[in-house]
């Protein structure tokens, strides 16, 4: 026999409550208006004069100087013409007392004269002028601010609790419930590890977690324990959230997904309550995975910049998260995945073993990984058949997965703007230029003198980098304004795991080539080298105070990778050392500047030819440089141009 299910209690709908209150108030307003649901006949002033002259009128009440209500004598009600106002109403009552008729007075003075003339004739009747105020309307108006405040409060409660329908009462009490979105076998999650190109190391570690949930005996039979949590750490756009989506598609177990900001609320205790509810749901559906994106919203180190006291709401939420993660049993089969761009700001208690047992670093893709990412994002595009994936990967060093997706989309838009039927190689190059440099501004007004200065500046960059062995290979040079820059020299830097001193010095020298060219050709310098100086100063400071690549200071660094030091208030070195650091930075930069000037003076004719070609074409490529400057003379570079400290 089937058991009868207990009927659910009907939910209280807030709109029914609103409707009942409004109906009641309107009903009271109607009663207060002295209508009383009686049969009141409509008449006009001429008929009223006939009734008055016939002696049928008993009483006249003029309300608010506008509406006249007429009550008839009992003898007059027996007349046939007045039977309709005597008949019973829907309550079963006869209208004997009145009022029986009503009409608009019109001109009050004229109406009053008619009444006075009737009195002079000896007709007996009473008349009265009265002003009636609807007290219930005044009550409603008095309570209107309270009604509005209550309505706004209920609306906010419904919005914060995420409910679009149902009763307000139930939604208010659900404010402490978790906002996590559940993905399970019934959810349409199509992302798998095949859709995640590159990230082979990260995929391997995450895939092991998924395999553990699918087949735990394989690991527990050897005495292994399920990891409590895994933290995905990496720069923005590297694919941390995409990797979590792939886990949701592959795991085939309940997957709870939410952001760290979902725990933050204006009410005290709501964040901790949502943490408790989230982990309760996950335990009830174990084996399960919880994914918290941007966990630094609640996982920041406690005690830093805490101006609100020890009972800070964010700290309470973090404490509850720490308690829940540490409270798992070894057989609970619930794993916490989290993602952040800033692992250095997370609380140490959150990062210890037993909570986040693994930290999975999601780095920027290398050359091979970029090629695979391009293959994924180019599938929906109509490209030419001869498109070289290796070439595209080489043109995008330092690009994240999100950047590559943006390049593909921009290339498709550029091709569509040119009315092409397929996306070609040049469209991708234009897309890279658009993303890195900004939009071309060919109509920007530049004087001939400014254009000449820009041309020699960019030619100086190109020439110096061409003659230096360790400078990045040049791709093209342009004097077309793009974004905030008036010109640019585009390089294709090598992907290095480590950088040597000579490599950094050559890059600094090439960056100073623009200002050196202005000095050599015009014996003047301009503000056009601002970005170059910023880059060079940053590199020199890193060499001296971070990497220990300076003989004067020796093998010492003032960099703190833990992020615990606050250099804005205290410096980890003395004033004497600070002066020495500033002096060494200045020496490094000046030495490379003089080196660039010497190179350009030696090759002044080639610099002039390169600048004239640039003024003529506005954009020149590597082939043009080879024709003017010759092949890169790495092996025959003059020794007197090299830095002795290399």
PDB file of N, CA and C in Angstrom, residues 303-337:
ATOM      1  N   UNK A 303      43.049  40.389  11.207  1.00  0.00           N
ATOM      2  CA  UNK A 303      43.864  41.307  11.993  1.00  0.00           C
ATOM      3  C   UNK A 303      44.519  42.400  11.196  1.00  0.00           C
ATOM      4  N   UNK A 304      44.366  42.392   9.850  1.00  0.00           N
ATOM      5  CA  UNK A 304      44.965  43.438   9.029  1.00  0.00           C
ATOM      6  C   UNK A 304      43.915  44.465   8.664  1.00  0.00           C
ATOM      7  N   UNK A 305      44.207  45.718   8.920  1.00  0.00           N
ATOM      8  CA  UNK A 305      43.307  46.837   8.586  1.00  0.00           C
ATOM      9  C   UNK A 305      41.920  46.599   9.139  1.00  0.00           C
ATOM     10  N   UNK A 306      41.852  46.092  10.348  1.00  0.00           N
ATOM     11  CA  UNK A 306      40.566  45.799  10.971  1.00  0.00           C
ATOM     12  C   UNK A 306      40.166  46.964  11.862  1.00  0.00           C
ATOM     13  N   UNK A 307      39.430  47.914  11.283  1.00  0.00           N
ATOM     14  CA  UNK A 307      39.032  49.095  12.024  1.00  0.00           C
ATOM     15  C   UNK A 307      37.684  48.917  12.695  1.00  0.00           C
ATOM     16  N   UNK A 308      37.027  47.787  12.462  1.00  0.00           N
ATOM     17  CA  UNK A 308      35.680  47.598  13.003  1.00  0.00           C
ATOM     18  C   UNK A 308      35.674  46.741  14.251  1.00  0.00           C
ATOM     19  N   UNK A 309      36.835  46.332  14.751  1.00  0.00           N
ATOM     20  CA  UNK A 309      36.864  45.540  15.969  1.00  0.00           C
ATOM     21  C   UNK A 309      36.964  44.055  15.690  1.00  0.00           C
ATOM     22  N   UNK A 310      36.996  43.266  16.764  1.00  0.00           N
ATOM     23  CA  UNK A 310      37.205  41.829  16.622  1.00  0.00           C
ATOM     24  C   UNK A 310      35.970  41.108  16.124  1.00  0.00           C
ATOM     25  N   UNK A 311      34.804  41.740  16.210  1.00  0.00           N
ATOM     26  CA  UNK A 311      33.576  41.081  15.781  1.00  0.00           C
ATOM     27  C   UNK A 311      33.228  41.435  14.349  1.00  0.00           C
ATOM     28  N   UNK A 312      34.241  41.620  13.535  1.00  0.00           N
ATOM     29  CA  UNK A 312      34.011  41.939  12.133  1.00  0.00           C
ATOM     30  C   UNK A 312      33.261  40.793  11.459  1.00  0.00           C
ATOM     31  N   UNK A 313      32.266  41.139  10.644  1.00  0.00           N
ATOM     32  CA  UNK A 313      31.414  40.116  10.031  1.00  0.00           C
ATOM     33  C   UNK A 313      32.207  39.215   9.089  1.00  0.00           C
ATOM     34  N   UNK A 314      33.156  39.780   8.330  1.00  0.00           N
ATOM     35  CA  UNK A 314      33.947  38.964   7.416  1.00  0.00           C
ATOM     36  C   UNK A 314      34.795  37.954   8.179  1.00  0.00           C
ATOM     37  N   UNK A 315      35.339  38.377   9.322  1.00  0.00           N
ATOM     38  CA  UNK A 315      36.139  37.453  10.123  1.00  0.00           C
ATOM     39  C   UNK A 315      35.280  36.337  10.694  1.00  0.00           C
ATOM     40  N   UNK A 316      34.051  36.652  11.084  1.00  0.00           N
ATOM     41  CA  UNK A 316      33.151  35.604  11.582  1.00  0.00           C
ATOM     42  C   UNK A 316      32.876  34.567  10.501  1.00  0.00           C
ATOM     43  N   UNK A 317      32.689  35.052   9.261  1.00  0.00           N
ATOM     44  CA  UNK A 317      32.454  34.133   8.145  1.00  0.00           C
ATOM     45  C   UNK A 317      33.676  33.260   7.909  1.00  0.00           C
ATOM     46  N   UNK A 318      34.870  33.862   7.949  1.00  0.00           N
ATOM     47  CA  UNK A 318      36.098  33.093   7.756  1.00  0.00           C
ATOM     48  C   UNK A 318      36.280  32.068   8.870  1.00  0.00           C
ATOM     49  N   UNK A 319      36.029  32.459  10.100  1.00  0.00           N
ATOM     50  CA  UNK A 319      36.160  31.516  11.221  1.00  0.00           C
ATOM     51  C   UNK A 319      35.238  30.320  11.052  1.00  0.00           C
ATOM     52  N   UNK A 320      34.013  30.583  10.571  1.00  0.00           N
ATOM     53  CA  UNK A 320      33.070  29.480  10.356  1.00  0.00           C
ATOM     54  C   UNK A 320      33.561  28.567   9.235  1.00  0.00           C
ATOM     55  N   UNK A 321      34.136  29.167   8.178  1.00  0.00           N
ATOM     56  CA  UNK A 321      34.677  28.363   7.080  1.00  0.00           C
ATOM     57  C   UNK A 321      35.824  27.486   7.562  1.00  0.00           C
ATOM     58  N   UNK A 322      36.700  28.045   8.390  1.00  0.00           N
ATOM     59  CA  UNK A 322      37.810  27.263   8.937  1.00  0.00           C
ATOM     60  C   UNK A 322      37.301  26.103   9.781  1.00  0.00           C
ATOM     61  N   UNK A 323      36.279  26.372  10.583  1.00  0.00           N
ATOM     62  CA  UNK A 323      35.713  25.326  11.447  1.00  0.00           C
ATOM     63  C   UNK A 323      35.089  24.207  10.627  1.00  0.00           C
ATOM     64  N   UNK A 324      34.340  24.586   9.584  1.00  0.00           N
ATOM     65  CA  UNK A 324      33.660  23.573   8.772  1.00  0.00           C
ATOM     66  C   UNK A 324      34.659  22.712   8.010  1.00  0.00           C
ATOM     67  N   UNK A 325      35.721  23.333   7.474  1.00  0.00           N
ATOM     68  CA  UNK A 325      36.698  22.557   6.714  1.00  0.00           C
ATOM     69  C   UNK A 325      37.487  21.620   7.620  1.00  0.00           C
ATOM     70  N   UNK A 326      37.783  22.055   8.817  1.00  0.00           N
ATOM     71  CA  UNK A 326      38.555  21.229   9.736  1.00  0.00           C
ATOM     72  C   UNK A 326      37.680  20.170  10.383  1.00  0.00           C
ATOM     73  N   UNK A 327      36.349  20.332  10.314  1.00  0.00           N
ATOM     74  CA  UNK A 327      35.446  19.407  10.983  1.00  0.00           C
ATOM     75  C   UNK A 327      35.033  18.228  10.136  1.00  0.00           C
ATOM     76  N   UNK A 328      35.550  18.123   8.922  1.00  0.00           N
ATOM     77  CA  UNK A 328      35.184  16.987   8.065  1.00  0.00           C
ATOM     78  C   UNK A 328      35.769  15.688   8.612  1.00  0.00           C
ATOM     79  N   UNK A 329      34.973  14.655   8.477  1.00  0.00           N
ATOM     80  CA  UNK A 329      35.508  13.338   8.790  1.00  0.00           C
ATOM     81  C   UNK A 329      36.285  12.810   7.606  1.00  0.00           C
ATOM     82  N   UNK A 330      37.107  11.785   7.826  1.00  0.00           N
ATOM     83  CA  UNK A 330      37.922  11.254   6.731  1.00  0.00           C
ATOM     84  C   UNK A 330      37.081  10.566   5.676  1.00  0.00           C
ATOM     85  N   UNK A 331      35.867  10.154   6.022  1.00  0.00           N
ATOM     86  CA  UNK A 331      35.009   9.449   5.076  1.00  0.00           C
ATOM     87  C   UNK A 331      33.833  10.302   4.617  1.00  0.00           C
ATOM     88  N   UNK A 332      33.929  11.604   4.772  1.00  0.00           N
ATOM     89  CA  UNK A 332      32.804  12.457   4.387  1.00  0.00           C
ATOM     90  C   UNK A 332      32.710  12.632   2.885  1.00  0.00           C
ATOM     91  N   UNK A 333      33.866  12.426   2.158  1.00  0.00           N
ATOM     92  CA  UNK A 333      33.883  12.510   0.699  1.00  0.00           C
ATOM     93  C   UNK A 333      33.370  13.851   0.181  1.00  0.00           C
ATOM     94  N   UNK A 334      33.750  14.927   0.831  1.00  0.00           N
ATOM     95  CA  UNK A 334      33.434  16.279   0.373  1.00  0.00           C
ATOM     96  C   UNK A 334      34.742  17.033   0.209  1.00  0.00           C
ATOM     97  N   UNK A 335      34.959  17.583  -0.988  1.00  0.00           N
ATOM     98  CA  UNK A 335      36.194  18.312  -1.292  1.00  0.00           C
ATOM     99  C   UNK A 335      35.844  19.761  -1.609  1.00  0.00           C
ATOM    100  N   UNK A 336      36.677  20.666  -1.124  1.00  0.00           N
ATOM    101  CA  UNK A 336      36.481  22.092  -1.376  1.00  0.00           C
ATOM    102  C   UNK A 336      37.508  22.549  -2.408  1.00  0.00           C
ATOM    103  N   UNK A 337      37.018  23.075  -3.525  1.00  0.00           N
ATOM    104  CA  UNK A 337      37.863  23.726  -4.519  1.00  0.00           C
ATOM    105  C   UNK A 337      37.681  25.226  -4.372  1.00  0.00           C
TER     106      UNK A 337
END
